[in-house]
Amino acid sequence: DTAVSQTPKYLVTQMGNDKSIKCEQNLGHDTMYWYKQDSKKFLKIMFSYNNKELIINETVPNRFSPKSPDKAHLNLHINSLELGDSAVYFCASSQDGVSKFFGPGTRLTVL
Amino acid sequence: RKEVEQDPGPFNVPEGATVAFNCTYSNSASQSFFWYRQDCRKEPKLLMSVYSSGNEDGRFTAQLNRASQYISLLIRDSKLSDSATYLCVVTHRGYQKVTFGTGTKLQVIP
């Protein structure tokens, strides 16, 4: 029944590692997003995909690479993790670009 | 100046009180405005859109002042369950550009 799901919920890893976060939505929405929320609670958009096509790519290091195998999935791969990557990463989906449904978040801690 | 600014709070109010938050935005071309609610360690959830004429949803009233470039959220008869962080969201360029405020924390006290 979960509309937008993310895995894993928690991710603790060492600097320099590569990790992936997966996101799936069962709402039939065309647009999916990745957001990063830092320790100061600032929620910032990273990427937006519409029907598997990248439409927004904010200033994000190229160590972050999104992949959308189909419109229901948007995964995020992060290479060479750094301490500053520690944050909560939220996936979201929307049909109209207005009402966004967020996933439960992935809390990433880089040690 | 930040694109979207909010007083971080916390606003500590007793149950039953009325509380209001403002959110200012810097881009006069901003088109759409929303309030989201985020509970501690949870995801943001859309609370309500903000229309030019103002709109109400139960105990919640949202207003937009384009001349002064701010939106407001009024909560009447506060409940303990209203305790959360309220995020202001502003869009322009046809929803391509969506900016979240850092949120205002509300704590309703018994």
PDB file of C-alpha atoms in Angstrom:
ATOM      1  CA  ASP A   1       0.000   0.000   0.000  1.00  0.00           C
ATOM      2  CA  THR A   2       3.007   2.310   0.408  1.00  0.00           C
ATOM      3  CA  ALA A   3       2.793   5.030  -2.236  1.00  0.00           C
ATOM      4  CA  VAL A   4       6.493   5.933  -2.369  1.00  0.00           C
ATOM      5  CA  SER A   5       8.974   3.516  -0.858  1.00  0.00           C
ATOM      6  CA  GLN A   6      12.712   3.789  -0.391  1.00  0.00           C
ATOM      7  CA  THR A   7      15.360   1.316   0.607  1.00  0.00           C
ATOM      8  CA  PRO A   8      17.315   1.212   2.744  1.00  0.00           C
ATOM      9  CA  LYS A   9      15.863   3.340   5.509  1.00  0.00           C
ATOM     10  CA  TYR A  10      19.223   3.684   7.222  1.00  0.00           C
ATOM     11  CA  LEU A  11      22.654   3.494   5.650  1.00  0.00           C
ATOM     12  CA  VAL A  12      25.897   3.754   7.603  1.00  0.00           C
ATOM     13  CA  THR A  13      29.089   3.498   5.609  1.00  0.00           C
ATOM     14  CA  GLN A  14      32.723   4.524   5.455  1.00  0.00           C
ATOM     15  CA  MET A  15      34.145   7.407   3.465  1.00  0.00           C
ATOM     16  CA  GLY A  16      35.176   6.425  -0.027  1.00  0.00           C
ATOM     17  CA  ASN A  17      32.566   3.682  -0.414  1.00  0.00           C
ATOM     18  CA  ASP A  18      29.974   3.526  -3.190  1.00  0.00           C
ATOM     19  CA  LYS A  19      26.329   3.045  -2.253  1.00  0.00           C
ATOM     20  CA  SER A  20      22.887   3.043  -3.858  1.00  0.00           C
ATOM     21  CA  ILE A  21      19.442   4.046  -2.659  1.00  0.00           C
ATOM     22  CA  LYS A  22      16.357   2.707  -4.382  1.00  0.00           C
ATOM     23  CA  CYS A  23      12.982   4.345  -4.802  1.00  0.00           C
ATOM     24  CA  GLU A  24       9.709   3.032  -6.154  1.00  0.00           C
ATOM     25  CA  GLN A  25       6.295   4.648  -6.502  1.00  0.00           C
ATOM     26  CA  ASN A  26       3.018   2.884  -7.192  1.00  0.00           C
ATOM     27  CA  LEU A  27       0.975   6.019  -7.833  1.00  0.00           C
ATOM     28  CA  GLY A  28       1.382   5.987 -11.596  1.00  0.00           C
ATOM     29  CA  HIS A  29       3.033   9.423 -11.489  1.00  0.00           C
ATOM     30  CA  ASP A  30       5.182  10.582 -14.382  1.00  0.00           C
ATOM     31  CA  THR A  31       7.673  12.640 -12.379  1.00  0.00           C
ATOM     32  CA  MET A  32      10.059  11.533  -9.667  1.00  0.00           C
ATOM     33  CA  TYR A  33      12.583  13.481  -7.629  1.00  0.00           C
ATOM     34  CA  TRP A  34      15.504  13.155  -5.283  1.00  0.00           C
ATOM     35  CA  TYR A  35      15.839  15.651  -2.442  1.00  0.00           C
ATOM     36  CA  LYS A  36      18.568  16.047   0.159  1.00  0.00           C
ATOM     37  CA  GLN A  37      17.779  17.319   3.656  1.00  0.00           C
ATOM     38  CA  ASP A  38      20.847  18.319   5.612  1.00  0.00           C
ATOM     39  CA  SER A  39      21.355  18.631   9.357  1.00  0.00           C
ATOM     40  CA  LYS A  40      19.880  22.148   9.307  1.00  0.00           C
ATOM     41  CA  LYS A  41      16.688  20.696   7.813  1.00  0.00           C
ATOM     42  CA  PHE A  42      17.211  22.494   4.504  1.00  0.00           C
ATOM     43  CA  LEU A  43      15.407  20.450   1.827  1.00  0.00           C
ATOM     44  CA  LYS A  44      17.032  20.863  -1.557  1.00  0.00           C
ATOM     45  CA  ILE A  45      16.118  19.282  -4.860  1.00  0.00           C
ATOM     46  CA  MET A  46      18.855  17.267  -6.528  1.00  0.00           C
ATOM     47  CA  PHE A  47      17.268  15.662  -9.566  1.00  0.00           C
ATOM     48  CA  SER A  48      13.939  15.344 -11.304  1.00  0.00           C
ATOM     49  CA  TYR A  49      12.939  12.750 -13.877  1.00  0.00           C
ATOM     50  CA  ASN A  50       9.861  12.832 -16.058  1.00  0.00           C
ATOM     51  CA  ASN A  51       8.965   9.539 -17.676  1.00  0.00           C
ATOM     52  CA  LYS A  52      12.546   8.248 -17.312  1.00  0.00           C
ATOM     53  CA  GLU A  53      14.008  11.447 -18.729  1.00  0.00           C
ATOM     54  CA  LEU A  54      16.189  13.798 -16.647  1.00  0.00           C
ATOM     55  CA  ILE A  55      14.587  17.249 -16.514  1.00  0.00           C
ATOM     56  CA  ILE A  56      16.189  18.886 -13.490  1.00  0.00           C
ATOM     57  CA  ASN A  57      19.781  18.472 -12.459  1.00  0.00           C
ATOM     58  CA  GLU A  58      20.697  20.975  -9.800  1.00  0.00           C
ATOM     59  CA  THR A  59      24.288  21.673  -8.853  1.00  0.00           C
ATOM     60  CA  VAL A  60      25.172  18.278  -7.506  1.00  0.00           C
ATOM     61  CA  PRO A  61      28.620  16.635  -7.591  1.00  0.00           C
ATOM     62  CA  ASN A  62      28.914  14.131 -10.415  1.00  0.00           C
ATOM     63  CA  ARG A  63      29.586  11.467  -7.793  1.00  0.00           C
ATOM     64  CA  PHE A  64      25.796  11.353  -7.602  1.00  0.00           C
ATOM     65  CA  SER A  65      24.189   9.532 -10.508  1.00  0.00           C
ATOM     66  CA  PRO A  66      20.461   8.951 -10.747  1.00  0.00           C
ATOM     67  CA  LYS A  67      19.034   6.135 -12.838  1.00  0.00           C
ATOM     68  CA  SER A  68      15.447   5.592 -13.859  1.00  0.00           C
ATOM     69  CA  PRO A  69      14.872   2.131 -15.364  1.00  0.00           C
ATOM     70  CA  ASP A  70      11.161   2.882 -15.727  1.00  0.00           C
ATOM     71  CA  LYS A  71       8.834   5.637 -14.624  1.00  0.00           C
ATOM     72  CA  ALA A  72       8.009   3.889 -11.361  1.00  0.00           C
ATOM     73  CA  HIS A  73      11.613   3.691 -10.214  1.00  0.00           C
ATOM     74  CA  LEU A  74      14.322   6.253  -9.569  1.00  0.00           C
ATOM     75  CA  ASN A  75      17.527   5.062  -7.972  1.00  0.00           C
ATOM     76  CA  LEU A  76      20.438   7.117  -6.698  1.00  0.00           C
ATOM     77  CA  HIS A  77      24.001   5.888  -6.831  1.00  0.00           C
ATOM     78  CA  ILE A  78      26.702   7.717  -4.919  1.00  0.00           C
ATOM     79  CA  ASN A  79      30.397   7.134  -5.595  1.00  0.00           C
ATOM     80  CA  SER A  80      33.294   7.899  -3.266  1.00  0.00           C
ATOM     81  CA  LEU A  81      31.144   8.950  -0.337  1.00  0.00           C
ATOM     82  CA  GLU A  82      32.282  11.964   1.675  1.00  0.00           C
ATOM     83  CA  LEU A  83      31.461  13.111   5.200  1.00  0.00           C
ATOM     84  CA  GLY A  84      29.383  15.977   3.791  1.00  0.00           C
ATOM     85  CA  ASP A  85      27.093  13.511   2.055  1.00  0.00           C
ATOM     86  CA  SER A  86      25.597  12.594   5.435  1.00  0.00           C
ATOM     87  CA  ALA A  87      21.968  13.666   5.267  1.00  0.00           C
ATOM     88  CA  VAL A  88      18.469  12.344   4.787  1.00  0.00           C
ATOM     89  CA  TYR A  89      17.661  11.637   1.143  1.00  0.00           C
ATOM     90  CA  PHE A  90      14.018  11.788   0.158  1.00  0.00           C
ATOM     91  CA  CYS A  91      12.529  10.423  -3.001  1.00  0.00           C
ATOM     92  CA  ALA A  92       9.265  11.979  -4.161  1.00  0.00           C
ATOM     93  CA  SER A  93       6.797  11.644  -6.989  1.00  0.00           C
ATOM     94  CA  SER A  94       4.208  13.920  -8.511  1.00  0.00           C
ATOM     95  CA  GLN A  95       1.770  13.920 -11.384  1.00  0.00           C
ATOM     96  CA  ASP A  96       1.181  17.655 -11.630  1.00  0.00           C
ATOM     97  CA  GLY A  97       4.486  18.966 -10.297  1.00  0.00           C
ATOM     98  CA  VAL A  98       2.545  20.521  -7.466  1.00  0.00           C
ATOM     99  CA  SER A  99       1.514  17.883  -4.984  1.00  0.00           C
ATOM    100  CA  LYS A 100       4.551  15.887  -4.117  1.00  0.00           C
ATOM    101  CA  PHE A 101       4.374  12.586  -2.326  1.00  0.00           C
ATOM    102  CA  PHE A 102       7.536  11.894  -0.429  1.00  0.00           C
ATOM    103  CA  GLY A 103       9.048   8.584   0.515  1.00  0.00           C
ATOM    104  CA  PRO A 104      10.013   7.913   4.155  1.00  0.00           C
ATOM    105  CA  GLY A 105      13.600   8.981   3.583  1.00  0.00           C
ATOM    106  CA  THR A 106      16.990   7.266   3.733  1.00  0.00           C
ATOM    107  CA  ARG A 107      19.199   8.436   6.563  1.00  0.00           C
ATOM    108  CA  LEU A 108      22.783   8.250   5.283  1.00  0.00           C
ATOM    109  CA  THR A 109      25.671   8.503   7.729  1.00  0.00           C
ATOM    110  CA  VAL A 110      29.195   8.593   6.356  1.00  0.00           C
ATOM    111  CA  LEU A 111      31.895   7.810   8.915  1.00  0.00           C
TER     112      LEU A 111
ATOM    113  CA  ARG B   1      18.876  37.158   0.559  1.00  0.00           C
ATOM    114  CA  LYS B   2      17.515  33.609   0.641  1.00  0.00           C
ATOM    115  CA  GLU B   3      14.882  32.714  -1.923  1.00  0.00           C
ATOM    116  CA  VAL B   4      12.470  31.575   0.762  1.00  0.00           C
ATOM    117  CA  GLU B   5      12.799  32.571   4.402  1.00  0.00           C
ATOM    118  CA  GLN B   6      11.016  31.383   7.484  1.00  0.00           C
ATOM    119  CA  ASP B   7      11.429  32.029  11.186  1.00  0.00           C
ATOM    120  CA  PRO B   8      12.792  28.694  12.469  1.00  0.00           C
ATOM    121  CA  GLY B   9      11.020  29.069  15.819  1.00  0.00           C
ATOM    122  CA  PRO B  10      10.285  27.115  17.876  1.00  0.00           C
ATOM    123  CA  PHE B  11       6.863  28.546  18.488  1.00  0.00           C
ATOM    124  CA  ASN B  12       5.668  27.114  21.803  1.00  0.00           C
ATOM    125  CA  VAL B  13       1.932  27.598  22.206  1.00  0.00           C
ATOM    126  CA  PRO B  14      -0.663  26.164  24.590  1.00  0.00           C
ATOM    127  CA  GLU B  15      -3.417  23.897  23.317  1.00  0.00           C
ATOM    128  CA  GLY B  16      -6.332  25.880  21.979  1.00  0.00           C
ATOM    129  CA  ALA B  17      -4.232  28.882  21.021  1.00  0.00           C
ATOM    130  CA  THR B  18      -4.130  30.514  17.615  1.00  0.00           C
ATOM    131  CA  VAL B  19      -0.727  30.735  15.987  1.00  0.00           C
ATOM    132  CA  ALA B  20       0.462  32.225  12.708  1.00  0.00           C
ATOM    133  CA  PHE B  21       3.637  31.825  10.676  1.00  0.00           C
ATOM    134  CA  ASN B  22       4.912  33.908   7.808  1.00  0.00           C
ATOM    135  CA  CYS B  23       7.173  32.999   4.948  1.00  0.00           C
ATOM    136  CA  THR B  24       8.812  35.565   2.680  1.00  0.00           C
ATOM    137  CA  TYR B  25      10.050  34.945  -0.851  1.00  0.00           C
ATOM    138  CA  SER B  26      12.451  36.984  -2.920  1.00  0.00           C
ATOM    139  CA  ASN B  27      11.433  36.195  -6.501  1.00  0.00           C
ATOM    140  CA  SER B  28       8.518  38.351  -7.601  1.00  0.00           C
ATOM    141  CA  ALA B  29       7.921  35.965 -10.517  1.00  0.00           C
ATOM    142  CA  SER B  30       7.045  33.134  -8.142  1.00  0.00           C
ATOM    143  CA  GLN B  31       3.859  31.453  -9.275  1.00  0.00           C
ATOM    144  CA  SER B  32       2.598  28.908  -6.785  1.00  0.00           C
ATOM    145  CA  PHE B  33       2.791  28.550  -3.060  1.00  0.00           C
ATOM    146  CA  PHE B  34       2.246  25.698  -0.643  1.00  0.00           C
ATOM    147  CA  TRP B  35       2.546  24.702   2.961  1.00  0.00           C
ATOM    148  CA  TYR B  36       3.969  21.309   3.840  1.00  0.00           C
ATOM    149  CA  ARG B  37       4.127  19.706   7.245  1.00  0.00           C
ATOM    150  CA  GLN B  38       7.037  17.577   8.434  1.00  0.00           C
ATOM    151  CA  ASP B  39       6.884  15.569  11.630  1.00  0.00           C
ATOM    152  CA  CYS B  40      10.108  14.732  13.444  1.00  0.00           C
ATOM    153  CA  ARG B  41      12.153  12.188  11.480  1.00  0.00           C
ATOM    154  CA  LYS B  42       9.389  11.802   8.913  1.00  0.00           C
ATOM    155  CA  GLU B  43       8.848  12.888   5.334  1.00  0.00           C
ATOM    156  CA  PRO B  44       7.206  16.190   4.367  1.00  0.00           C
ATOM    157  CA  LYS B  45       3.513  16.006   3.517  1.00  0.00           C
ATOM    158  CA  LEU B  46       1.466  18.535   1.590  1.00  0.00           C
ATOM    159  CA  LEU B  47      -0.754  20.475   3.987  1.00  0.00           C
ATOM    160  CA  MET B  48      -2.396  22.933   1.637  1.00  0.00           C
ATOM    161  CA  SER B  49      -1.951  25.094  -1.416  1.00  0.00           C
ATOM    162  CA  VAL B  50      -2.082  28.865  -1.032  1.00  0.00           C
ATOM    163  CA  TYR B  51      -4.392  30.763  -3.358  1.00  0.00           C
ATOM    164  CA  SER B  52      -4.371  34.457  -4.126  1.00  0.00           C
ATOM    165  CA  SER B  53      -7.751  34.961  -2.521  1.00  0.00           C
ATOM    166  CA  GLY B  54      -6.746  33.055   0.591  1.00  0.00           C
ATOM    167  CA  ASN B  55      -8.101  29.650   1.484  1.00  0.00           C
ATOM    168  CA  GLU B  56      -9.204  27.715   4.491  1.00  0.00           C
ATOM    169  CA  ASP B  57      -9.158  24.038   5.392  1.00  0.00           C
ATOM    170  CA  GLY B  58     -10.736  23.393   8.757  1.00  0.00           C
ATOM    171  CA  ARG B  59      -8.618  25.087  11.396  1.00  0.00           C
ATOM    172  CA  PHE B  60      -5.974  26.113   8.870  1.00  0.00           C
ATOM    173  CA  THR B  61      -6.038  29.325   6.844  1.00  0.00           C
ATOM    174  CA  ALA B  62      -3.456  30.224   4.227  1.00  0.00           C
ATOM    175  CA  GLN B  63      -2.985  33.704   2.775  1.00  0.00           C
ATOM    176  CA  LEU B  64      -0.836  35.165   0.018  1.00  0.00           C
ATOM    177  CA  ASN B  65       0.353  38.771  -0.146  1.00  0.00           C
ATOM    178  CA  ARG B  66       2.012  39.275  -3.533  1.00  0.00           C
ATOM    179  CA  ALA B  67       2.723  42.973  -2.949  1.00  0.00           C
ATOM    180  CA  SER B  68       4.804  42.241   0.126  1.00  0.00           C
ATOM    181  CA  GLN B  69       5.924  38.836  -1.133  1.00  0.00           C
ATOM    182  CA  TYR B  70       4.915  36.675   1.759  1.00  0.00           C
ATOM    183  CA  ILE B  71       2.550  33.860   2.561  1.00  0.00           C
ATOM    184  CA  SER B  72       1.091  33.018   5.927  1.00  0.00           C
ATOM    185  CA  LEU B  73      -0.402  30.054   7.717  1.00  0.00           C
ATOM    186  CA  LEU B  74      -2.844  30.504  10.577  1.00  0.00           C
ATOM    187  CA  ILE B  75      -3.761  27.627  12.846  1.00  0.00           C
ATOM    188  CA  ARG B  76      -6.749  28.054  15.111  1.00  0.00           C
ATOM    189  CA  ASP B  77      -7.533  25.986  18.208  1.00  0.00           C
ATOM    190  CA  SER B  78      -4.111  24.314  18.198  1.00  0.00           C
ATOM    191  CA  LYS B  79      -3.994  20.612  18.963  1.00  0.00           C
ATOM    192  CA  LEU B  80      -1.090  18.614  20.367  1.00  0.00           C
ATOM    193  CA  SER B  81      -1.031  16.761  17.050  1.00  0.00           C
ATOM    194  CA  ASP B  82      -0.265  20.022  15.232  1.00  0.00           C
ATOM    195  CA  SER B  83       3.267  19.898  16.681  1.00  0.00           C
ATOM    196  CA  ALA B  84       5.533  19.646  13.651  1.00  0.00           C
ATOM    197  CA  THR B  85       7.711  21.709  11.364  1.00  0.00           C
ATOM    198  CA  TYR B  86       5.836  23.704   8.729  1.00  0.00           C
ATOM    199  CA  LEU B  87       7.635  24.173   5.430  1.00  0.00           C
ATOM    200  CA  CYS B  88       6.826  26.930   3.014  1.00  0.00           C
ATOM    201  CA  VAL B  89       7.234  26.028  -0.685  1.00  0.00           C
ATOM    202  CA  VAL B  90       7.461  28.432  -3.598  1.00  0.00           C
ATOM    203  CA  THR B  91       7.568  27.535  -7.275  1.00  0.00           C
ATOM    204  CA  HIS B  92       8.190  29.328 -10.526  1.00  0.00           C
ATOM    205  CA  ARG B  93       9.095  28.519 -14.100  1.00  0.00           C
ATOM    206  CA  GLY B  94       6.075  26.283 -14.381  1.00  0.00           C
ATOM    207  CA  TYR B  95       7.010  24.148 -11.339  1.00  0.00           C
ATOM    208  CA  GLN B  96      10.470  23.479 -12.752  1.00  0.00           C
ATOM    209  CA  LYS B  97      11.926  25.515  -9.926  1.00  0.00           C
ATOM    210  CA  VAL B  98      10.664  24.482  -6.507  1.00  0.00           C
ATOM    211  CA  THR B  99      12.186  25.975  -3.381  1.00  0.00           C
ATOM    212  CA  PHE B 100      11.519  24.823   0.152  1.00  0.00           C
ATOM    213  CA  GLY B 101      11.927  27.045   3.177  1.00  0.00           C
ATOM    214  CA  THR B 102      13.836  25.648   6.132  1.00  0.00           C
ATOM    215  CA  GLY B 103      10.653  25.408   8.136  1.00  0.00           C
ATOM    216  CA  THR B 104       9.079  26.805  11.283  1.00  0.00           C
ATOM    217  CA  LYS B 105       8.882  24.483  14.234  1.00  0.00           C
ATOM    218  CA  LEU B 106       5.646  24.465  16.208  1.00  0.00           C
ATOM    219  CA  GLN B 107       5.315  22.849  19.613  1.00  0.00           C
ATOM    220  CA  VAL B 108       1.830  22.729  21.096  1.00  0.00           C
ATOM    221  CA  ILE B 109       1.977  22.337  24.857  1.00  0.00           C
ATOM    222  CA  PRO B 110      -0.729  20.686  27.013  1.00  0.00           C
TER     223      PRO B 110
END
